[in-house]
Coordinates of C-alpha atoms and ligand atoms in Angstrom, one line a residue:
X8 CA -7.4 -3.6 27.4
X9 CA -5.1 -4.8 30.4
X10 CA -3.3 -8.2 28.7
X11 CA -5.1 -8.1 25.5
X12 CA -2.7 -5.2 24.3
X13 CA 0.7 -4.2 25.7
X14 CA 0.7 -0.8 27.7
X15 CA 2.5 2.0 25.8
X16 CA 4.8 1.8 28.5
X17 CA 5.5 -1.8 27.7
X18 CA 6.0 -1.0 24.0
X19 CA 8.3 2.1 25.1
X20 CA 10.8 0.0 27.4
X21 CA 11.7 -2.3 24.2
X22 CA 13.9 -1.0 20.8
X23 CA 11.4 1.2 19.1
X24 CA 13.0 2.3 15.7
X25 CA 12.4 5.4 14.1
X26 CA 10.1 7.6 16.8
X27 CA 9.8 11.2 16.6
X28 CA 12.1 13.2 19.6
X29 CA 10.1 15.6 20.8
X30 CA 11.1 18.8 22.7
X31 CA 9.2 18.2 25.4
X32 CA 8.3 14.3 25.7
X33 CA 5.3 15.0 28.2
X34 CA 3.4 17.1 25.4
X35 CA 2.5 14.1 23.8
X36 CA 0.3 12.6 26.5
X37 CA -2.7 14.9 26.4
X38 CA -2.9 14.4 22.5
X39 CA -3.1 10.4 23.1
X40 CA -5.7 11.1 25.9
X41 CA -7.9 12.8 23.1
X42 CA -7.4 10.5 20.4
X43 CA -8.3 7.6 22.6
X44 CA -11.6 9.2 23.0
X45 CA -12.0 9.6 18.9
X46 CA -14.6 7.4 17.2
X47 CA -13.1 4.6 15.1
X48 CA -11.8 5.4 11.5
X49 CA -12.5 1.8 10.4
X50 CA -14.8 -0.7 12.2
X51 CA -13.0 -4.1 13.1
X52 CA -16.2 -6.2 10.9
X53 CA -14.7 -4.6 8.1
X54 CA -11.0 -5.5 8.8
X55 CA -12.3 -8.9 9.0
X56 CA -13.8 -8.6 5.6
X57 CA -10.7 -7.5 4.1
X58 CA -8.6 -10.5 6.1
X59 CA -11.3 -12.8 4.1
X60 CA -10.4 -11.3 1.1
X61 CA -6.7 -11.7 1.4
X62 CA -7.2 -15.4 2.4
X63 CA -8.5 -15.2 -1.3
X64 CA -5.5 -13.9 -2.8
X65 CA -3.3 -16.3 -0.1
X66 CA -5.3 -19.2 -1.8
X67 CA -4.2 -18.1 -5.5
X68 CA -7.7 -16.7 -6.3
X69 CA -7.5 -13.2 -6.3
X70 CA -4.8 -10.5 -6.8
X71 CA -3.8 -7.4 -4.2
X72 CA -3.6 -4.1 -5.9
X73 CA -2.5 -1.6 -3.3
X74 CA -1.0 1.7 -3.9
X75 CA -0.6 5.2 -3.0
X76 CA 1.8 8.6 -2.3
X77 CA 5.0 7.3 -0.2
X78 CA 3.6 10.0 1.9
X79 CA 0.4 11.5 2.2
X80 CA 0.2 15.5 3.4
X81 CA -2.2 17.3 4.8
X82 CA -2.3 19.7 2.1
X83 CA -2.7 17.5 -0.4
X84 CA -6.4 16.3 1.2
X85 CA -8.2 17.9 -1.3
X86 CA -11.4 16.0 -3.2
X87 CA -9.2 16.7 -6.6
X88 CA -6.6 14.8 -5.5
X89 CA -7.9 12.2 -3.7
X90 CA -10.2 11.3 -6.6
X91 CA -7.5 11.5 -8.8
X92 CA -5.3 8.7 -6.8
X93 CA -8.6 6.6 -6.8
X94 CA -9.4 7.1 -10.2
X95 CA -5.9 5.5 -11.1
X96 CA -6.3 2.9 -8.6
X97 CA -10.0 1.7 -9.8
X98 CA -8.4 2.3 -13.8
X99 CA -5.5 0.1 -13.0
X100 CA -8.2 -2.2 -11.3
X101 CA -10.1 -2.2 -14.0
X102 CA -7.3 -2.9 -16.2
X103 CA -6.2 -6.2 -14.4
X104 CA -10.0 -7.4 -14.1
X105 CA -10.6 -7.3 -17.5
X106 CA -7.3 -8.1 -19.3
X107 CA -6.2 -10.8 -16.7
X108 CA -10.0 -11.9 -15.4
X109 CA -8.6 -12.0 -11.8
X110 CA -10.6 -10.5 -9.0
X111 CA -8.9 -7.4 -7.6
X112 CA -8.7 -6.6 -4.0
X113 CA -8.4 -3.1 -3.7
X114 CA -6.3 -1.5 -0.9
X115 CA -5.2 2.1 -1.1
X116 CA -2.1 3.2 0.6
X117 CA -4.1 6.4 2.1
X118 CA -6.1 8.0 5.0
X119 CA -3.4 7.3 7.4
X120 CA 0.1 7.4 5.4
X121 CA 1.9 10.3 7.2
X122 CA 4.8 8.9 8.9
X123 CA 7.8 8.2 7.7
X124 CA 10.8 5.9 8.6
X125 CA 13.9 7.7 7.5
X126 CA 17.5 6.4 6.8
X127 CA 19.4 9.6 8.5
X128 CA 17.6 11.7 11.6
X129 CA 19.1 15.1 10.1
X130 CA 19.4 16.8 7.1
X131 CA 21.8 19.2 5.9
X132 CA 21.6 22.1 3.3
X133 CA 23.9 25.0 2.8
X134 CA 25.9 24.4 6.1
X135 CA 22.6 23.9 8.2
X136 CA 21.5 21.0 9.6
X137 CA 17.9 20.2 10.7
X138 CA 15.9 17.0 11.9
X139 CA 14.7 15.1 8.9
X140 CA 11.5 15.3 7.5
X141 CA 9.3 12.1 9.1
X142 CA 6.1 13.4 7.6
X143 CA 3.4 15.5 8.3
X144 CA 2.3 13.5 11.6
X145 CA 5.7 14.7 12.8
X146 CA 6.6 17.7 11.6
X147 CA 6.6 20.1 8.1
X148 CA 8.4 19.7 4.8
X149 CA 9.9 22.9 4.5
X150 CA 13.3 23.3 5.4
X151 CA 13.3 25.8 8.7
X152 CA 13.9 24.9 12.3
X153 CA 10.1 25.3 13.1
X154 CA 8.7 23.3 10.7
X155 CA 11.2 20.6 11.0
X156 CA 10.9 20.5 14.9
X157 CA 8.6 17.6 15.8
X158 CA 5.1 18.7 16.9
X159 CA 3.0 16.1 19.1
X160 CA -0.5 17.7 17.9
X161 CA 0.5 16.6 14.2
X162 CA -1.2 13.4 15.6
X163 CA -4.5 14.9 15.9
X164 CA -4.1 16.2 12.7
X165 CA -3.7 12.7 10.9
X166 CA -6.7 11.4 12.7
X167 CA -8.9 14.5 11.2
X168 CA -7.0 14.4 7.5
X169 CA -7.3 10.5 7.6
X170 CA -11.0 10.9 8.5
X171 CA -12.0 13.2 5.7
X172 CA -10.2 11.4 3.1
X173 CA -12.0 8.1 4.1
X174 CA -15.0 9.7 4.0
X175 CA -14.7 10.9 0.7
X176 CA -13.4 7.5 -0.1
X177 CA -16.3 5.9 1.2
X178 CA -18.8 8.3 -0.5
X179 CA -16.9 7.6 -3.8
X180 CA -17.0 3.8 -4.0
X181 CA -20.7 3.3 -2.7
X182 CA -22.1 6.6 -4.2
X183 CA -21.7 6.4 -7.8
X184 CA -18.1 7.5 -8.6
X185 CA -17.0 3.5 -9.3
X186 CA -20.0 2.5 -10.8
X187 CA -18.6 0.4 -14.2
X188 CA -20.2 2.4 -16.4
X189 CA -18.6 5.5 -15.9
X190 CA -15.2 3.2 -16.5
X191 CA -14.6 5.8 -19.5
X192 CA -15.4 9.4 -17.4
X193 CA -12.7 8.2 -15.2
X194 CA -10.0 9.2 -17.8
X195 CA -11.7 11.4 -19.9
X196 CA -9.6 14.3 -19.1
X197 CA -6.7 12.4 -20.8
X198 CA -4.9 13.9 -23.2
X199 CA -5.1 10.9 -25.4
X200 CA -1.9 11.2 -26.9
X201 CA 0.1 8.0 -26.3
X202 CA -0.8 3.8 -26.5
X203 CA -1.5 3.4 -23.0
X204 CA -4.3 5.9 -23.3
X205 CA -5.5 4.4 -26.6
X206 CA -5.2 0.8 -25.0
X207 CA -7.4 2.3 -22.0
X208 CA -10.1 3.7 -24.4
X209 CA -10.3 0.5 -26.1
X210 CA -10.8 -1.3 -23.4
X211 CA -13.1 0.9 -21.7
X212 CA -15.3 0.3 -25.0
X213 CA -14.9 -2.9 -25.0
X214 CA -16.5 -2.9 -21.0
X215 CA -18.9 -0.5 -22.0
X216 CA -20.7 -2.9 -24.9
X217 CA -20.2 -6.2 -22.4
X218 CA -22.1 -4.1 -19.6
X219 CA -24.7 -2.5 -22.0
X220 CA -25.4 -6.4 -23.1
X221 CA -25.6 -7.7 -19.4
X222 CA -27.9 -4.9 -18.9
X223 CA -29.9 -5.7 -21.9
X224 CA -29.9 -9.2 -20.5
X225 CA -31.3 -7.9 -17.4
X226 CA -27.7 -8.2 -15.3
X227 CA -28.1 -5.7 -12.7
X228 CA -25.5 -6.3 -9.6
X229 CA -25.0 -4.1 -7.3
X230 CA -21.2 -5.0 -8.0
X231 CA -21.2 -3.4 -11.3
X232 CA -21.7 0.1 -9.5
X233 CA -19.6 -0.2 -6.5
X234 CA -16.6 -1.4 -5.4
X235 CA -14.9 -2.3 -2.0
X236 CA -12.0 -0.1 -0.9
X237 CA -9.5 -0.5 2.4
X238 CA -7.4 1.4 4.1
X239 CA -3.9 1.1 4.9
X240 CA -0.5 2.7 6.1
X241 CA 2.7 1.6 8.0
X242 CA 2.2 1.5 11.2
X243 CA 5.2 3.4 12.4
X244 CA 4.1 5.8 15.4
X245 CA 3.2 3.8 17.7
X246 CA 1.9 6.4 20.4
X247 CA -0.8 7.3 17.4
X248 CA -1.6 3.7 16.4
X249 CA -1.9 2.6 20.3
X250 CA -4.3 5.3 21.0
X251 CA -6.6 4.2 18.1
X252 CA -6.5 0.4 19.2
X253 CA -10.0 -0.3 20.5
X254 CA -11.2 -3.5 21.9
X255 CA -14.3 -5.3 19.7
X256 CA -17.4 -5.4 21.1
X257 CA -18.3 -8.8 19.2
X258 CA -15.2 -10.7 19.6
X259 CA -13.7 -9.1 22.8
X260 CA -10.2 -8.4 20.7
X261 CA -8.6 -5.4 19.8
X262 CA -8.1 -4.2 16.3
X263 CA -6.1 -0.7 15.6
X264 CA -8.7 1.1 14.1
X265 CA -7.0 3.7 12.4
X266 CA -6.7 1.4 8.7
X267 CA -8.5 -1.6 7.9
X268 CA -4.7 -2.9 7.5
X269 CA -1.6 -1.7 8.6
X270 CA 1.9 -3.1 7.8
X271 CA 5.4 -3.2 9.7
X272 CA 8.2 -1.9 7.4
X273 CA 11.6 -2.6 6.3
X274 CA 13.5 -0.6 9.1
X275 CA 11.1 -1.6 12.0
X276 CA 10.4 -5.3 11.9
X277 CA 13.4 -6.0 14.5
X278 CA 12.3 -9.4 16.2
X279 CA 12.0 -7.9 19.7
X280 CA 11.4 -4.3 18.7
X281 CA 7.8 -2.8 19.9
X282 CA 6.4 -2.6 16.1
X283 CA 6.4 -6.3 16.2
X284 CA 4.9 -6.5 19.6
X285 CA 2.2 -4.4 18.6
X286 CA 1.1 -5.6 15.4
X287 CA 1.3 -9.2 17.1
X288 CA -1.6 -8.4 19.8
X289 CA -3.8 -6.7 16.7
X290 CA -6.7 -8.4 14.9
X291 CA -6.5 -6.6 11.6
X292 CA -4.7 -8.3 8.8
X293 CA -0.9 -7.2 9.0
X294 CA 1.9 -6.3 6.4
X295 CA 5.3 -7.3 7.0
X296 CA 8.1 -5.7 4.3
X297 CA 11.0 -7.4 3.9
X298 CA 14.1 -6.3 2.0
X299 CA 16.9 -7.7 0.2
X300 CA 18.9 -8.8 3.1
X301 CA 16.4 -10.7 5.0
X302 CA 17.2 -14.1 5.5
X303 CA 14.9 -16.8 5.2
X304 CA 15.4 -18.0 8.7
X305 CA 14.2 -14.0 9.7
X306 CA 11.0 -14.2 8.1
X307 CA 10.0 -17.3 9.2
X308 CA 10.5 -16.2 12.5
X309 CA 8.4 -12.9 12.0
X310 CA 5.8 -14.8 10.4
X311 CA 5.9 -17.1 13.3
X312 CA 5.8 -14.1 15.7
X313 CA 2.9 -12.4 13.6
X314 CA 0.8 -15.5 12.6
X315 CA 1.0 -18.0 15.0
X316 CA -2.1 -19.6 14.4
X317 CA -1.5 -20.1 10.5
X318 CA -4.8 -17.6 9.7
X319 CA -5.4 -17.2 6.7
X320 CA -5.5 -14.0 5.2
X321 CA -3.9 -12.9 8.7
X322 CA -0.2 -11.9 6.7
X323 CA 0.3 -10.4 3.6
X324 CA 4.6 -10.3 3.1
X325 CA 5.8 -7.4 1.0
X326 CA 8.7 -8.0 -1.0
X327 CA 11.0 -5.1 -1.9
X328 CA 14.2 -6.3 -3.3
X329 CA 15.1 -4.6 -6.2
X330 CA 15.2 -5.7 -9.7
X331 CA 19.1 -6.3 -9.3
X332 CA 18.4 -9.3 -6.7
X333 CA 15.2 -10.2 -6.5
X334 CA 15.8 -13.4 -8.8
X335 CA 18.2 -14.4 -6.5
X336 CA 16.9 -13.8 -2.6
X337 CA 13.3 -14.0 -3.3
X338 CA 13.0 -17.9 -4.2
X339 CA 14.7 -19.0 -0.9
X340 CA 12.2 -16.7 1.4
X341 CA 9.3 -18.0 -0.5
X342 CA 10.1 -21.6 -0.2
X343 CA 11.4 -21.3 3.1
X344 CA 7.8 -19.9 4.1
X345 CA 5.7 -22.2 2.1
X346 CA 7.6 -25.4 3.3
X347 CA 6.1 -24.8 6.4
X348 CA 2.6 -25.3 5.0
X349 CA 1.8 -21.6 5.6
X350 CA 0.0 -19.8 3.4
X351 CA 0.5 -15.9 3.1
X352 CA -0.3 -13.2 0.2
X353 CA 2.9 -12.4 -1.5
X354 CA 2.5 -8.7 -2.6
X355 CA 5.7 -7.1 -4.9
X356 CA 6.6 -3.3 -4.1
X357 CA 9.0 -3.0 -6.9
X358 CA 9.5 0.9 -6.0
X359 CA 11.5 0.8 -2.9
X360 CA 14.6 -1.4 -4.0
X361 CA 15.1 0.5 -6.9
X362 CA 15.7 4.2 -5.8
X363 CA 18.6 6.1 -7.0
X364 CA 19.6 9.9 -7.3
X365 CA 19.5 11.3 -10.4
X366 CA 22.6 13.2 -12.2
X367 CA 20.6 16.6 -10.9
X368 CA 19.9 15.4 -7.6
X369 CA 16.4 14.5 -7.5
X370 CA 15.5 10.8 -5.9
X371 CA 14.2 8.8 -8.6
X372 CA 13.1 5.6 -9.9
X373 CA 13.3 4.0 -13.5
X374 CA 10.1 2.6 -14.8
X375 CA 12.2 -0.3 -16.8
X376 CA 13.8 -1.2 -13.6
X377 CA 10.2 -1.2 -11.8
X378 CA 9.1 -3.5 -14.5
X379 CA 12.3 -5.3 -14.2
X380 CA 11.3 -6.4 -10.4
X381 CA 7.5 -7.4 -11.4
X382 CA 8.6 -9.6 -14.1
X383 CA 11.5 -11.4 -11.7
X384 CA 8.6 -11.6 -8.9
X385 CA 6.3 -13.0 -11.6
X386 CA 9.1 -15.2 -12.5
X387 CA 10.3 -16.5 -9.4
X388 CA 6.6 -17.6 -8.6
X389 CA 6.0 -19.0 -11.7
X390 CA 9.3 -21.4 -11.0
X391 CA 8.2 -22.3 -7.3
X392 CA 4.6 -22.8 -8.5
X393 CA 3.6 -20.3 -5.7
X394 CA 1.4 -17.3 -6.6
X395 CA 2.0 -14.0 -7.0
X396 CA -0.7 -12.4 -5.4
X397 CA -0.3 -8.6 -5.7
X398 CA 1.5 -5.1 -6.1
X399 CA 2.4 -2.3 -3.8
X400 CA 2.9 0.7 -5.8
X401 CA 3.6 4.5 -5.1
X402 CA 1.6 5.9 -7.3
X403 CA -0.3 9.6 -7.5
X404 CA -3.4 10.4 -9.8
X405 CA -1.6 13.7 -11.2
X406 CA 1.0 14.0 -14.1
X407 CA 4.0 14.3 -12.0
X408 CA 7.8 13.8 -13.4
X409 CA 9.2 11.7 -10.6
X410 CA 10.0 8.4 -12.1
X411 CA 12.0 7.9 -15.3
X412 CA 10.9 6.4 -18.3
X413 CA 7.8 5.0 -19.2
X414 CA 5.4 5.8 -22.5
X415 CA 6.2 9.4 -22.2
X416 CA 10.0 8.7 -21.9
X417 CA 10.6 11.2 -18.9
X418 CA 14.2 11.6 -18.7
X419 CA 16.4 13.0 -15.7
X420 CA 16.2 16.2 -17.3
X421 CA 12.3 16.3 -17.1
X422 CA 11.9 15.7 -13.3
X423 CA 12.2 19.2 -12.4
X424 CA 9.2 20.0 -14.1
X425 CA 6.6 18.8 -11.8
X426 CA 8.3 17.0 -9.1
X427 CA 6.1 17.4 -6.1
X428 CA 6.3 14.2 -4.0
X429 CA 7.1 14.7 -0.1
X430 CA 9.3 11.6 0.1
X431 CA 9.7 8.7 -2.4
X432 CA 9.0 9.4 -6.3
X433 CA 5.6 7.9 -7.7
X434 CA 4.2 6.9 -10.9
X435 CA 2.4 9.3 -12.4
X436 CA -1.2 8.4 -13.9
X437 CA 0.2 7.2 -17.5
X438 CA 3.3 5.1 -15.9
X439 CA 0.7 3.2 -13.5
X440 CA -1.7 2.3 -16.1
X441 CA 1.1 1.5 -18.4
X442 CA 2.2 -0.3 -15.2
X443 CA -1.3 -2.1 -14.8
X444 CA -1.0 -3.3 -18.1
X445 CA 2.4 -5.1 -18.1
X446 CA 0.6 -6.9 -15.2
X447 CA -2.2 -7.8 -16.8
X448 CA -0.1 -9.7 -19.5
X449 CA 2.3 -11.6 -16.8
X450 CA -1.5 -12.7 -15.0
X451 CA -3.2 -13.5 -18.1
X452 CA -0.1 -16.1 -18.6
X453 CA -2.0 -17.8 -15.6
X454 CA -5.5 -17.2 -16.4
X455 CA -5.6 -21.1 -16.4
X456 CA -4.7 -21.2 -12.4
X457 CA -8.2 -19.5 -11.7
X458 CA -10.1 -22.6 -13.0
X459 CA -7.6 -24.9 -10.7
X460 CA -7.7 -25.6 -7.2
X461 CA -5.1 -24.2 -5.6
X462 CA -3.3 -27.9 -5.0
X463 CA -3.1 -28.0 -8.7
X464 CA -1.2 -25.3 -9.2
X465 CA 1.7 -26.1 -11.8
X466 CA 4.8 -24.5 -13.1
X467 CA 3.5 -24.7 -16.5
X468 CA 0.0 -23.5 -15.7
X469 CA 1.0 -19.6 -15.7
Ligands
LIG507 C1 7.6 3.1 2.2 O1 6.7 2.1 2.0 O2 7.3 4.3 1.9 C2 8.8 2.6 2.8 C3 9.7 3.6 3.7 O3 9.2 1.2 3.0 P1 10.1 0.1 3.5 O4 9.8 -0.2 4.9 O5 10.2 -0.7 2.9 O6 11.4 1.1 3.2
LIG508 CO1 8.0 5.2 -0.1

């Protein structure tokens, strides 16, 4: 791997933000030696397929739906949990595909999303100060000294739980669960008391009729029975990501085989930092998270570093500006990148710029603000004549109460009922489906676009 990928020592010699401080730094080495021997979790060819699909997003011909937990936990690697997340993502994708008639690229924020950047290194409760929870990849959530002490053996747990999750997902999406003719059954345990569920049911009826018609006509395509689904997570712990990097025998180039796509977070995207240096060398499609304080010049420099060859599908820029700032900050960033002739996939993360603490101390987000940021994203792209390529959502398949508002009108006082996230607040199933309908409405305004070549995009087209 010499020369193709920087050594871990070389990476460690650079600024490397947000890494665990192990009590015995040497103890990580045997764990990494073991991980280097383990089989890849994904294949390079699959990463290339995803890259080709992201190129379609960048070209304005497809829409990316990326979603999952803020922080997966080992405890939630259960069939029901995984099925729940997959089901809500597939339901959202069907809403987008059917209502907006745009092909949807499905990317999970799962099977590896176990490490979290934190704004503070420690947490204090009742006069006791302990290391902050950095995700199950690093330490435990329970507030006691033993749990919070970073343990390098957890990296093997990340590999094992990612493998188990990916294995089940692969079985689900190819083994019949994703069959469009089952669109009704995905949500059959819904309590049908809200208009989102009603809308979903009505749409599922229409799809069922359309499918029955197609089958009667003799159409029996594999694309009706299976879907392509990709995994992604933040490439935060470079020890782990480096240990899972393999040279692809077909091309002789390195791929991070921990996921199909990895991204660099808002807090680790320093130009001279180890994270940017690492992802520069891997051939996976790369995401770059950009917050409201990023300058256009900074984004341009990062885009040049991560994608010097303007390779189609290589770069996805995930903006997370906050509802209050997206309309003023995003245009300059998008225009600067587009002016260079570079095509990237523009994806909106409407979650991370809209977090606040409720009066009772819960970290939460308001559904209305999430929608506001999304609307701002579509408005900005409409004005610039660029393609709003996708969304990046923190969600779960369960009926949790972590974000306020939405169809069930969750109030701050309701948050205590089912607040289960290990990190950031997630949309629950109803809120996720409601959001998908909102996005579909925005997208269907641009339906005409699909029939036009990219260079003919006009403001008034969508
Ligand atoms: C996240 O995606 O959970 C996250 C920490 O995001 P960001 O890097 O944008 O803060
Ligand atoms: Co988060």
